[in-house]
Amino acid sequence: MSDKHAEVAGGGFAGLTAGIALARAGWSVRLHEQNDELRDFGAGILLWRNAMLALEVIGVAPAIRAHGVVPDVYATSLNGEMFTPELAGYPYWAITRPKLHELLSDAARAAGVDIRTGSKAVGADPSGALLLADGTRLEADLVIGADGAGSAVRNSLPTLTQERKKYQDGVCRVLVARPEEFAGPEWNRVIDYWTLEPDAMRILFITTGPDTIYMGMMATTSNERASRIPIDPEIWSARFPHLAPVIELAGRATGGRHDAYQTNRVTPWAAGRAVVVGDAAHAMCPALGQGASVGIVNAVELAHTLGQYESVDEGLAAWEAKQRAMTDAAQARSAYMAETRTLAKGNGFTPEVMETANFVLDAATPETIA
Ligand code: FAD
Ligand code: 5PR
């Protein structure tokens, strides 16, 4: 057990996971979320085997299994033709983002993480301090920037270099109540509906259980009407007439959002006792549905690796050395798939691509892998 103290900036999936993992290893942890409430927006998320193993290590996986679902099939439909490849050996869970966030927040509180909402970080001092917008300086053995793709903590550390890239597509993400027409078991699936002419428009239909459906509605960002929140039902129903009932609901959904695909690659991830995790370190294109999963894996492995070293600096270096190749590969593959829109052809989840989903973190024990 450790007697060290961590200050964490950011109460998203990565920050909460890092907080839980450190607190369970005996650290005292204070977590700062700039918003007045801890929450995530209304959409859904896939959690692959890599993330479920990490969540098993921190005791959250049983709650995910209780509140999420395993979709029956991952089907792809291009211009009406349906492909249903086997994803044997790669179980993944679908859950709503607000529920995942609530489960992680509950686990963080239960682990003793001191959560401060309405607390905004402006930077970190590599000698071991988190700097807040109100001028407070909080000393710590470890400072974690889990403050998302626009990370203020990262931007305050001049030795962390960042490559950013924007891509052609963007996604409107909404959660809708599951209507009567989509109640049957044939809809307990992920179905990735594509059209590429006259321009790419796609609806990723994901069951998140008996009550809700997550819809990821992708289009080129230059297609202004298809990049709008609230959803414009007319433009979407013209392209996907058989989905009109859920598109109508998507048009009335609240709490959705639009994001353009973008990535940032940060090198290195640490400066002294300050480190970035999650999207602050490695935002990726969503094509593999792995952005949060990789952040969760890296956050759990961070706490595990620090437990093996007396010095925080050495632990951080060892952690990055272990996690870097997997993370870089996930970013590169998801960027390639987003750029080429490979998923439209179906069977996109090749064994090579699924390497990320199959990554087994060192913190996993034989019991958690079983
Ligand atoms: P964030 O979620 O950005 O959280 C950062 C938190 O820090 C926020 O609460 C924010 O308010 C807070 N914050 C920011 N600045 C400050 C500050 N200065 N001080 C204090 N607090 C601050 N991933 C998957 O694994 N599976 C999927 O299916 C999936 N689908 C996706 C689909 C799309 C279209 C996109 C764009 C992404 C998808 N992702 C998916 C990726 C996933 O959403 C992100 O990787 C994940 O949300 C990142 O979590 P995070 O905690 O690192 O950052
Ligand atoms: N997978 C998931 C997802 O939400 C998106 C994509 C892939 C789970 C975005 O909606 O390719 O854009 C993608």
Coordinates of C-alpha atoms and ligand atoms in Angstrom, one line a residue:
M1 CA 0.0 0.0 0.0
S2 CA 1.2 3.5 -0.9
D3 CA 1.2 6.6 1.3
K4 CA 1.5 8.9 -1.7
H5 CA -0.8 11.7 -2.8
A6 CA -2.2 12.4 -6.3
E7 CA -4.0 15.4 -7.7
V8 CA -6.1 14.6 -10.8
A9 CA -7.4 17.2 -13.3
G10 CA -10.5 16.0 -15.1
G11 CA -13.5 13.8 -14.1
G12 CA -14.0 12.0 -17.4
F13 CA -13.6 8.2 -17.9
A14 CA -9.7 8.4 -17.8
G15 CA -9.5 10.7 -14.7
L16 CA -12.1 8.7 -12.7
T17 CA -10.4 5.4 -13.6
A18 CA -7.0 6.7 -12.6
G19 CA -8.4 8.0 -9.4
I20 CA -10.1 4.7 -8.5
A21 CA -7.0 2.6 -9.4
L22 CA -4.7 4.8 -7.3
A23 CA -7.1 5.1 -4.3
R24 CA -7.5 1.3 -4.3
A25 CA -3.7 1.0 -4.2
G26 CA -3.6 3.2 -1.1
W27 CA -2.9 6.6 -2.5
S28 CA -4.8 9.6 -1.3
V29 CA -6.5 11.1 -4.4
R30 CA -8.2 14.5 -5.0
L31 CA -9.9 14.9 -8.4
H32 CA -10.9 18.2 -9.9
E33 CA -13.7 18.6 -12.4
Q34 CA -14.2 22.0 -14.0
N35 CA -18.0 21.4 -14.4
D36 CA -20.4 21.8 -11.5
E37 CA -21.5 18.3 -12.0
L38 CA -19.9 15.0 -12.8
R39 CA -21.5 13.6 -15.9
D40 CA -21.0 12.6 -19.5
F41 CA -23.2 13.5 -22.5
G42 CA -26.1 11.4 -23.8
A43 CA -24.7 8.9 -26.2
G44 CA -23.4 5.3 -26.0
I45 CA -20.1 3.6 -26.0
L46 CA -18.5 0.3 -26.7
L47 CA -16.1 -1.3 -24.2
W48 CA -13.9 -4.0 -25.6
R49 CA -12.1 -6.9 -23.9
N50 CA -9.1 -4.7 -23.1
A51 CA -11.2 -2.2 -21.2
M52 CA -13.3 -4.9 -19.5
L53 CA -10.1 -6.5 -18.1
A54 CA -9.0 -3.1 -16.8
L55 CA -12.4 -2.5 -15.3
E56 CA -12.3 -6.0 -13.7
V57 CA -9.0 -5.0 -12.0
I58 CA -10.6 -2.0 -10.3
G59 CA -13.9 -3.8 -9.5
V60 CA -16.2 -2.0 -11.9
A61 CA -16.7 -4.7 -14.5
P62 CA -19.6 -6.5 -12.6
A63 CA -21.6 -3.2 -12.7
I64 CA -20.9 -2.8 -16.4
R65 CA -22.2 -6.3 -17.0
A66 CA -25.3 -5.6 -14.9
H67 CA -26.1 -2.3 -16.8
G68 CA -24.7 -2.9 -20.3
V69 CA -25.4 -5.4 -23.0
V70 CA -23.5 -7.6 -25.4
P71 CA -24.9 -7.0 -28.9
D72 CA -25.6 -10.2 -30.8
V73 CA -23.8 -9.2 -34.0
Y74 CA -21.7 -6.4 -35.5
A75 CA -23.3 -6.1 -39.0
T76 CA -22.4 -3.7 -41.7
S77 CA -24.7 -2.6 -44.5
L78 CA -23.5 -0.8 -47.6
N79 CA -26.2 0.4 -50.0
G80 CA -28.6 -2.2 -48.5
E81 CA -26.2 -5.2 -48.7
M82 CA -25.6 -6.7 -45.3
F83 CA -22.4 -8.3 -44.0
T84 CA -22.4 -10.1 -40.7
P85 CA -18.8 -11.1 -39.8
E86 CA -18.0 -13.3 -36.8
L87 CA -16.3 -11.5 -34.0
A88 CA -15.7 -14.7 -32.1
G89 CA -13.3 -14.3 -29.2
Y90 CA -13.8 -10.6 -29.0
P91 CA -16.7 -9.9 -26.7
Y92 CA -17.6 -6.3 -26.3
W93 CA -20.1 -4.4 -24.2
A94 CA -22.4 -1.6 -25.2
I95 CA -23.6 0.9 -22.5
T96 CA -24.8 4.4 -22.4
R97 CA -22.1 7.1 -21.6
P98 CA -24.1 8.6 -18.7
K99 CA -24.4 5.2 -17.1
L100 CA -20.7 4.3 -17.5
H101 CA -19.8 7.7 -16.0
E102 CA -22.2 7.2 -13.1
L103 CA -20.7 3.7 -12.4
L104 CA -17.2 5.1 -12.4
S105 CA -18.1 8.1 -10.2
D106 CA -19.8 5.8 -7.7
A107 CA -16.7 3.6 -7.7
A108 CA -14.4 6.6 -7.2
R109 CA -16.4 7.8 -4.2
A110 CA -16.5 4.3 -2.8
A111 CA -12.7 4.1 -3.2
G112 CA -12.3 7.3 -1.2
V113 CA -11.4 9.7 -4.0
D114 CA -12.0 13.3 -2.9
I115 CA -14.0 14.8 -5.8
R116 CA -14.1 18.6 -6.2
T117 CA -16.5 19.9 -8.8
G118 CA -16.4 23.4 -10.2
S119 CA -12.6 23.2 -9.8
K120 CA -10.6 24.1 -12.9
A121 CA -7.0 23.3 -13.5
V122 CA -4.7 25.6 -15.5
G123 CA -1.5 23.7 -15.4
A124 CA 1.0 21.5 -13.6
D125 CA 4.5 22.0 -12.2
P126 CA 6.7 19.0 -13.0
S127 CA 8.2 19.2 -9.6
G128 CA 4.9 18.0 -8.3
A129 CA 2.0 20.5 -8.1
L130 CA -1.4 21.1 -9.7
L131 CA -2.2 24.7 -10.4
L132 CA -5.9 25.8 -10.3
A133 CA -7.7 28.7 -12.0
D134 CA -8.3 30.3 -8.6
G135 CA -4.6 30.6 -8.0
T136 CA -4.3 27.6 -5.6
R137 CA -1.2 25.4 -5.9
L138 CA -1.7 21.8 -4.7
E139 CA 1.5 19.8 -4.0
A140 CA 1.4 16.1 -4.9
D141 CA 3.7 13.1 -5.5
L142 CA 1.8 12.8 -8.8
V143 CA -0.2 15.2 -10.9
I144 CA -2.5 13.7 -13.6
G145 CA -3.8 15.7 -16.5
A146 CA -6.9 13.7 -17.5
D147 CA -8.6 16.9 -18.8
G148 CA -9.4 15.7 -22.3
A149 CA -8.2 16.5 -25.8
G150 CA -7.8 20.3 -25.0
S151 CA -5.8 19.5 -21.9
A152 CA -4.7 22.6 -20.0
V153 CA -2.3 20.5 -18.0
R154 CA -0.6 19.2 -21.1
N155 CA -0.5 22.6 -22.7
S156 CA 1.3 24.0 -19.6
L157 CA 4.2 21.5 -19.9
P158 CA 6.6 22.7 -22.6
T159 CA 8.5 19.4 -22.8
L160 CA 5.4 17.6 -24.0
T161 CA 5.2 17.9 -27.8
Q162 CA 1.9 17.4 -29.6
E163 CA 1.0 16.5 -33.2
R164 CA -2.7 17.3 -34.0
K165 CA -4.6 16.2 -37.0
K166 CA -8.1 16.8 -38.3
Y167 CA -10.0 14.5 -40.6
Q168 CA -12.8 14.8 -43.2
D169 CA -15.6 13.3 -41.2
G170 CA -17.6 14.1 -38.1
V171 CA -20.3 12.4 -36.0
C172 CA -23.5 13.5 -34.4
R173 CA -24.0 11.2 -31.4
V174 CA -27.5 10.8 -29.8
L175 CA -29.3 8.4 -27.5
V176 CA -32.9 7.7 -28.3
A177 CA -35.6 5.7 -26.4
R178 CA -36.0 2.4 -28.2
P179 CA -39.3 2.5 -30.1
E180 CA -41.8 -0.3 -30.7
E181 CA -40.6 -0.9 -34.3
F182 CA -37.1 -1.7 -33.0
A183 CA -38.1 -3.7 -29.9
G184 CA -37.5 -7.2 -31.5
P185 CA -34.5 -9.3 -30.9
E186 CA -33.3 -8.7 -34.5
W187 CA -32.3 -5.2 -33.3
N188 CA -30.1 -6.4 -30.4
R189 CA -27.2 -5.6 -32.6
V190 CA -24.7 -3.1 -33.8
I191 CA -25.6 -2.3 -37.4
D192 CA -23.3 0.0 -39.3
Y193 CA -25.4 1.5 -42.2
W194 CA -23.3 3.2 -44.9
T195 CA -24.0 5.1 -48.1
L196 CA -21.1 6.6 -50.0
E197 CA -22.9 8.4 -52.8
P198 CA -23.2 11.3 -53.4
D199 CA -21.2 11.8 -50.2
A200 CA -20.5 9.6 -47.2
M201 CA -23.4 9.3 -44.7
R202 CA -23.6 6.6 -42.2
I203 CA -25.7 5.6 -39.2
L204 CA -24.1 3.4 -36.6
F205 CA -27.0 1.8 -34.8
I206 CA -26.0 0.3 -31.5
T207 CA -28.3 -1.3 -29.0
T208 CA -27.6 -0.2 -25.4
G209 CA -30.2 -2.4 -23.9
P210 CA -34.0 -2.8 -23.9
D211 CA -34.7 0.9 -23.4
T212 CA -32.2 2.8 -25.5
I213 CA -30.4 3.0 -28.8
Y214 CA -27.2 4.8 -29.5
M215 CA -26.9 6.4 -32.9
G216 CA -23.6 7.6 -34.3
M217 CA -24.5 9.6 -37.4
M218 CA -21.4 10.3 -39.5
A219 CA -21.0 12.6 -42.4
T220 CA -18.3 14.8 -44.0
T221 CA -18.0 18.0 -42.1
S222 CA -18.6 19.9 -45.3
N223 CA -22.2 18.4 -45.4
E224 CA -23.5 21.1 -43.1
R225 CA -27.1 19.8 -42.8
A226 CA -25.9 16.3 -41.8
S227 CA -23.4 17.7 -39.2
R228 CA -26.1 19.5 -37.2
I229 CA -27.4 19.0 -33.7
P230 CA -30.3 18.7 -33.3
I231 CA -30.4 16.1 -36.1
D232 CA -32.1 17.2 -39.3
P233 CA -34.5 14.2 -39.8
E234 CA -35.2 15.1 -43.5
I235 CA -31.7 14.8 -44.8
W236 CA -31.0 11.6 -42.8
S237 CA -34.4 9.9 -43.7
A238 CA -33.9 10.6 -47.4
R239 CA -30.7 8.5 -47.2
F240 CA -31.9 5.8 -44.7
P241 CA -35.7 5.6 -45.3
H242 CA -36.0 2.3 -43.4
L243 CA -34.6 3.9 -40.3
A244 CA -37.1 6.9 -40.4
P245 CA -38.8 6.0 -37.1
V246 CA -35.5 6.2 -35.1
I247 CA -34.3 9.2 -37.2
E248 CA -37.4 11.0 -36.1
L249 CA -36.6 10.3 -32.5
A250 CA -33.0 11.3 -33.1
G251 CA -34.3 14.7 -34.3
R252 CA -36.0 15.3 -31.0
A253 CA -33.2 13.9 -28.8
T254 CA -31.6 16.2 -26.2
G255 CA -28.1 16.0 -24.9
G256 CA -26.4 14.8 -28.1
R257 CA -23.4 16.4 -29.7
H258 CA -21.4 16.7 -32.9
D259 CA -17.6 16.1 -33.0
A260 CA -15.2 16.3 -36.0
Y261 CA -12.7 13.4 -36.1
Q262 CA -9.4 14.6 -34.7
T263 CA -6.3 13.1 -33.1
N264 CA -3.4 14.3 -30.9
R265 CA -0.2 12.4 -30.4
V266 CA 1.7 13.6 -27.4
T267 CA 5.4 12.7 -26.7
P268 CA 6.4 12.0 -24.0
W269 CA 3.4 11.5 -21.7
A270 CA 5.2 12.7 -18.5
A271 CA 7.3 15.6 -17.3
G272 CA 8.8 15.0 -13.9
R273 CA 5.9 14.1 -11.6
A274 CA 3.2 15.3 -14.0
V275 CA 1.6 13.0 -16.5
V276 CA -1.3 13.0 -19.1
V277 CA -3.7 10.1 -19.5
G278 CA -6.7 9.5 -21.8
D279 CA -7.6 12.0 -24.6
A280 CA -5.2 14.5 -23.1
A281 CA -2.4 12.1 -24.2
H282 CA -3.9 10.2 -27.2
A283 CA -7.2 11.3 -28.6
M284 CA -8.0 9.0 -31.5
C285 CA -10.4 8.7 -34.4
P286 CA -13.5 6.7 -33.2
A287 CA -13.3 4.1 -36.0
L288 CA -12.2 1.3 -33.7
G289 CA -14.4 2.5 -30.8
Q290 CA -11.3 2.3 -28.7
G291 CA -10.6 5.9 -27.5
A292 CA -12.0 5.6 -24.0
S293 CA -11.0 1.9 -23.7
V294 CA -7.3 2.6 -24.3
G295 CA -7.5 5.5 -21.8
I296 CA -9.1 3.2 -19.2
V297 CA -6.4 0.5 -19.8
N298 CA -3.6 3.0 -19.5
A299 CA -5.0 4.6 -16.3
V300 CA -5.3 1.2 -14.5
E301 CA -1.8 0.2 -15.7
L302 CA -0.4 3.5 -14.5
A303 CA -1.5 2.8 -10.9
H304 CA -0.2 -0.8 -11.2
T305 CA 3.2 0.2 -12.5
L306 CA 3.7 3.0 -10.0
G307 CA 3.2 0.4 -7.3
Q308 CA 6.2 -1.5 -8.5
Y309 CA 8.7 1.4 -8.2
E310 CA 9.8 3.5 -5.2
S311 CA 10.3 6.6 -7.4
V312 CA 7.4 8.1 -9.3
D313 CA 9.7 9.2 -12.1
E314 CA 10.9 5.7 -12.7
G315 CA 7.4 4.3 -12.5
L316 CA 6.2 6.8 -15.1
A317 CA 9.0 6.0 -17.5
A318 CA 8.4 2.2 -17.1
W319 CA 4.6 2.7 -17.7
E320 CA 5.0 4.7 -20.8
A321 CA 7.5 2.2 -22.2
K322 CA 4.9 -0.6 -21.7
Q323 CA 1.8 1.2 -23.0
R324 CA 3.2 3.4 -25.9
A325 CA 3.4 0.8 -28.7
M326 CA -0.2 -0.4 -28.2
T327 CA -1.5 3.1 -27.9
D328 CA 0.4 4.4 -31.0
A329 CA -0.9 1.4 -33.0
A330 CA -4.5 2.0 -32.0
Q331 CA -4.2 5.7 -33.0
A332 CA -2.6 4.8 -36.4
R333 CA -5.1 2.1 -37.2
S334 CA -8.2 4.1 -36.3
A335 CA -6.9 7.0 -38.3
Y336 CA -6.3 4.8 -41.3
M337 CA -9.8 3.3 -41.0
A338 CA -11.3 6.8 -40.7
E339 CA -9.4 8.2 -43.6
T340 CA -10.1 5.3 -46.0
R341 CA -13.6 4.5 -44.5
T342 CA -12.6 0.9 -44.6
L343 CA -15.5 -0.1 -42.3
A344 CA -18.0 0.5 -45.1
K345 CA -16.8 -2.7 -46.8
G346 CA -17.7 -4.8 -43.8
N347 CA -15.3 -7.3 -42.1
G348 CA -13.3 -4.3 -40.9
F349 CA -12.4 -5.9 -37.6
T350 CA -9.4 -8.0 -38.9
P351 CA -7.2 -9.8 -36.4
E352 CA -4.6 -7.1 -36.8
V353 CA -7.1 -4.4 -36.0
M354 CA -8.4 -6.4 -33.1
E355 CA -5.0 -6.4 -31.4
T356 CA -6.0 -3.4 -29.4
A357 CA -9.2 -5.1 -28.2
N358 CA -7.1 -8.1 -27.2
F359 CA -4.4 -6.2 -25.3
V360 CA -4.0 -7.7 -21.8
L361 CA -2.7 -5.2 -19.3
D362 CA 0.0 -6.3 -16.8
A363 CA -2.3 -5.5 -14.0
A364 CA -4.7 -8.2 -15.1
T365 CA -4.5 -11.3 -12.9
P366 CA -5.4 -14.9 -13.8
E367 CA -8.7 -14.4 -12.0
T368 CA -9.6 -11.2 -13.9
I369 CA -8.7 -12.8 -17.3
A370 CA -10.9 -15.8 -16.7
Ligands
FAD1 P1 -12.9 13.6 -21.6 O1 -14.0 12.7 -21.8 O2 -12.7 14.7 -22.5 O3 -13.0 14.1 -20.1 C1 -12.2 15.2 -19.6 C2 -12.9 15.7 -18.4 O4 -12.0 16.8 -17.8 C3 -14.2 16.4 -18.6 O5 -15.1 16.0 -17.6 C4 -13.9 17.9 -18.6 O6 -15.0 18.7 -18.2 C5 -12.8 17.9 -17.6 N1 -11.9 19.1 -17.8 C6 -11.4 19.6 -19.0 N2 -10.6 20.6 -18.7 C7 -10.5 20.7 -17.4 C8 -9.7 21.6 -16.5 N3 -8.9 22.5 -17.1 N4 -9.8 21.4 -15.2 C9 -10.7 20.5 -14.7 N5 -11.4 19.6 -15.4 C10 -11.3 19.7 -16.8 N6 -14.2 5.3 -27.0 C11 -14.4 4.0 -26.7 O7 -13.7 3.4 -25.9 N7 -15.5 3.4 -27.3 C12 -16.3 4.0 -28.1 O8 -17.3 3.4 -28.6 C13 -16.1 5.4 -28.5 N8 -16.8 6.0 -29.4 C14 -16.5 7.3 -29.7 C15 -17.2 8.0 -30.7 C16 -16.9 9.3 -31.1 C17 -17.7 9.9 -32.2 C18 -15.8 9.9 -30.4 C19 -15.4 11.4 -30.9 C20 -15.1 9.3 -29.4 C21 -15.4 8.0 -29.1 N9 -14.7 7.3 -28.1 C22 -15.0 6.0 -27.8 C23 -13.6 8.0 -27.4 C24 -14.0 8.5 -26.0 O9 -15.2 9.3 -26.1 C25 -12.9 9.4 -25.4 O10 -11.7 8.7 -25.7 C26 -13.1 9.5 -23.9 O11 -14.3 10.2 -23.6 C27 -12.0 10.3 -23.4 O12 -12.1 10.4 -22.0 P2 -11.1 11.3 -21.1 O13 -11.5 11.1 -19.7 O14 -9.7 11.2 -21.5 O15 -11.5 12.8 -21.6
5PR2 N1 -17.2 2.9 -33.5 C1 -18.0 3.5 -32.6 C2 -18.4 4.8 -32.8 O1 -19.2 5.4 -31.8 C3 -18.0 5.5 -33.9 C4 -17.3 4.9 -34.9 C5 -16.9 3.6 -34.6 C6 -18.4 2.7 -31.4 C7 -18.5 6.9 -34.1 O2 -19.9 7.0 -34.0 O3 -16.2 4.9 -37.0 O4 -17.0 6.8 -36.3 C8 -16.8 5.6 -36.1

